[in-house]
């Protein structure tokens, strides 16, 4: 008698356990599931086996080879395409010239197969289906038989109303070779859907034989875990390779070269694979541990299934989870029941993996993370959602609609019930999709939304300064990576979120401590069609309109397909300017331009400015905050040059007060300001710090080192549209070309560099820098800035990247270069010292 | 002590607001019309103005626009019996919007909020 083992499935429902291996090879008690089937067949005297493979056949062939080691003879058959269950068996027809048994390669059963074969023979059946009774027959094929056990009816996956029996098809069949007459060649043909109904119709000798015993289809990860529980409880007997070790009250099976540390607590049934170490003080209960694993002291495993090469560090707690190959679990990590961690994943210390979370292969979970949802795509699970004022992630991969809906719910929960928030987005379809999901979440918390749809961030900020909303959110695609969505959170005054505000939302998000509105009280969505008119009014009030009108300026603006293209040309035309707009149309399909395209766009812009003899050219970034200036000669300004120019222009046009600039800005700003009786307020480089400074009554302008400006007379926020208008106004006031104004700006050499530095060393580097600066004149507003007379150098750790910035300024270019190099080398040296 | 200007065409409302807000520790000056309000704004300095939108034949929103245009640095709270003006974008120039009620707590809270914001330097 021969047997066919069906081992061709993809194991899709078993993912992520089956991401790297075929389902029949998934280990059950440290042995492939299919090996238990081979043992069962052998036990009943069936040693001539045909294995039907399809998905990753080599993995199975490499393990079983010709079967000689196991005392069986194996023939492999690999159909070239998916033929269905019966169709696949048809491919093995030439090996099946006598009665044969079919069994699935991913079953766990202890059925007495001989009884089935005997029944089949005594009834002279053409086909016998092995039946069993289950509590929940809904997910299986129900089979009805008459008194003689002849099959009378099939019900495939019935509803409860259709259930007239709890007897199901187990996927174990005994067949005569004549069966192949009923299976067409080269066609997709299934046993339960095609062949058996056909035999029933033709009134062939089709029987069903009910068998008592253990039977489980290991079809998904829950069933996989439950199969282990059943084995460990003794509900089903399977062969375990590891020999039993004597220990009172414990069923302990231990492989070769296993080290059990002193003080290890073992309870229930525990299996430990070859060459694994359980260090003293670990507690293991009802668990299976694979080969080459290390479990450190204080770790606590209950009902855990651990595969090979797994490192579980101190005090980690794992409850009813599966951990696949090559995984490291950080110290004090907690994994709730139902969790699955697939191959090649590293979980950082003190992480918290919530119930039923599945982490797919090759992921990195940052230390201190709380993982609340399945991590399938993307590489990292970040411990904090917010990066400053925003949350960013890969569109539809990290930031999926369901993730964002939950985020909206957390944000809504943080706000008073019945309050209003203002929400807008950029031109892209991705932003629209995610924004809509987010709105659902907010509404579910009983918070209302004023949707101003496609709008630039400065306009949204402007509206927020008035009454009515408790906060604002803007969706946009990242400039650095168009596949990334950025969700910018603003407070009630239109300012960027502070870190405390972000933390509050994170707490609610991770604890899932959501406020769900009563079904009669969800929030509502309204629109504010007049927002643009309001913005335009304020815009005009903030400018000297007469002056601009009189100058009849001609300017070229690259709008980068941003929403600004819909409003700024009209505003400037109304002010008597001639605007040559580039990329003004909105293209939802195309999305915004990327950083890579910027240099080309700037060159193009410079050319057009010169050709048209325009007064200036402006490159407006898609976020409508940042501007790059091109003067009438076609010169493209560096951000620090634009900052110095604007300061000069403001002072020339009579503005007096304070200028807010970051610590890293050139000191020529002070020089220019002091000459004109004004002052400079140095701030941290974070946007919020600059804008907070801009709110102070004496500040007339805040300027960043990225080409972003805020003019508090209009609004204390970075606004690229207003920056363009203000530049035109100021240049009109001075009446001289921009290139001439720049010539008046005191010259200095300003250089910037970056040193890569891992997060863990950033603090150490800054300590070394502060020790190094003890006897020097230093300021500590943001990073450490050391002055040498008029020259200075700044060492500043990046907020979000593993990078240390070094900035140097000196009157003399060579001195600046020397300073920059000296301090970059120092940072490199400190990095090495810290590594020792 | 913060000094408030209350602009309302109803004498009884002026009296009520004056008494209630004085009890809160504010110095209160009232005006019965936009014209009177402008005169007072030109001659005295205030920390905040509370303006009714319907002022007989005048409009409180126009008064608000005038205050903003003439670059007064005082914040304005619109106080009205109608909530519909919340959708009028001219009204958004205000720093607060309160629908009139017999319970003055909301107005008092709004005044405190806007003054605190002013103290943080949110007005130029």
Tab-separated table of C-alpha atoms in Angstrom, chain A residues 450 462-467 492-493 528-531 533-534 537 541 543 694-699 712-713, chain B residues 65 68-69 71 78 85-97 110 113 117 120-124:
chain	number	residue	atom	x	y	z
A	450	UNK	CA	-13.775	71.834	9.738
A	462	UNK	CA	-3.613	81.680	9.651
A	463	UNK	CA	-7.168	80.508	10.272
A	464	UNK	CA	-6.093	78.755	13.456
A	465	UNK	CA	-5.023	82.050	14.990
A	466	UNK	CA	-8.690	83.048	15.181
A	467	UNK	CA	-11.377	81.579	17.397
A	492	UNK	CA	-4.979	76.129	18.753
A	493	UNK	CA	-2.741	79.096	17.880
A	528	UNK	CA	-15.110	76.785	5.477
A	529	UNK	CA	-15.271	78.068	1.907
A	530	UNK	CA	-14.293	81.605	2.905
A	531	UNK	CA	-10.895	80.744	4.357
A	533	UNK	CA	-10.808	85.329	1.269
A	534	UNK	CA	-9.935	85.737	4.932
A	537	UNK	CA	-7.565	90.137	3.390
A	541	UNK	CA	-3.216	94.286	5.394
A	543	UNK	CA	1.860	94.733	3.159
A	694	UNK	CA	8.363	85.451	16.648
A	695	UNK	CA	5.250	85.850	18.782
A	696	UNK	CA	7.019	88.365	21.055
A	697	UNK	CA	5.849	91.900	20.269
A	698	UNK	CA	9.314	93.291	19.539
A	699	UNK	CA	10.212	90.667	16.918
A	712	UNK	CA	4.606	88.616	12.755
A	713	UNK	CA	2.803	91.681	11.430
B	65	UNK	CA	-12.145	95.543	11.281
B	68	UNK	CA	-7.500	95.521	13.344
B	69	UNK	CA	-6.778	97.810	10.395
B	71	UNK	CA	-3.195	98.306	14.111
B	78	UNK	CA	-17.225	89.323	19.763
B	85	UNK	CA	-21.642	85.108	12.508
B	86	UNK	CA	-19.098	82.436	13.338
B	87	UNK	CA	-19.235	81.559	9.654
B	88	UNK	CA	-18.654	85.145	8.514
B	89	UNK	CA	-14.973	85.380	7.765
B	90	UNK	CA	-14.839	89.024	8.838
B	91	UNK	CA	-15.663	87.797	12.320
B	92	UNK	CA	-12.600	85.529	12.295
B	93	UNK	CA	-10.470	88.610	12.837
B	94	UNK	CA	-11.649	88.494	16.418
B	95	UNK	CA	-9.785	86.584	19.071
B	96	UNK	CA	-12.859	85.086	20.596
B	97	UNK	CA	-16.529	84.606	19.951
B	110	UNK	CA	-12.977	83.642	27.240
B	113	UNK	CA	-8.104	82.933	28.018
B	117	UNK	CA	-2.651	84.594	25.481
B	120	UNK	CA	2.320	85.281	26.478
B	121	UNK	CA	2.981	87.848	23.796
B	122	UNK	CA	0.758	86.481	21.069
B	123	UNK	CA	-0.228	89.976	19.930
B	124	UNK	CA	1.833	92.484	18.058
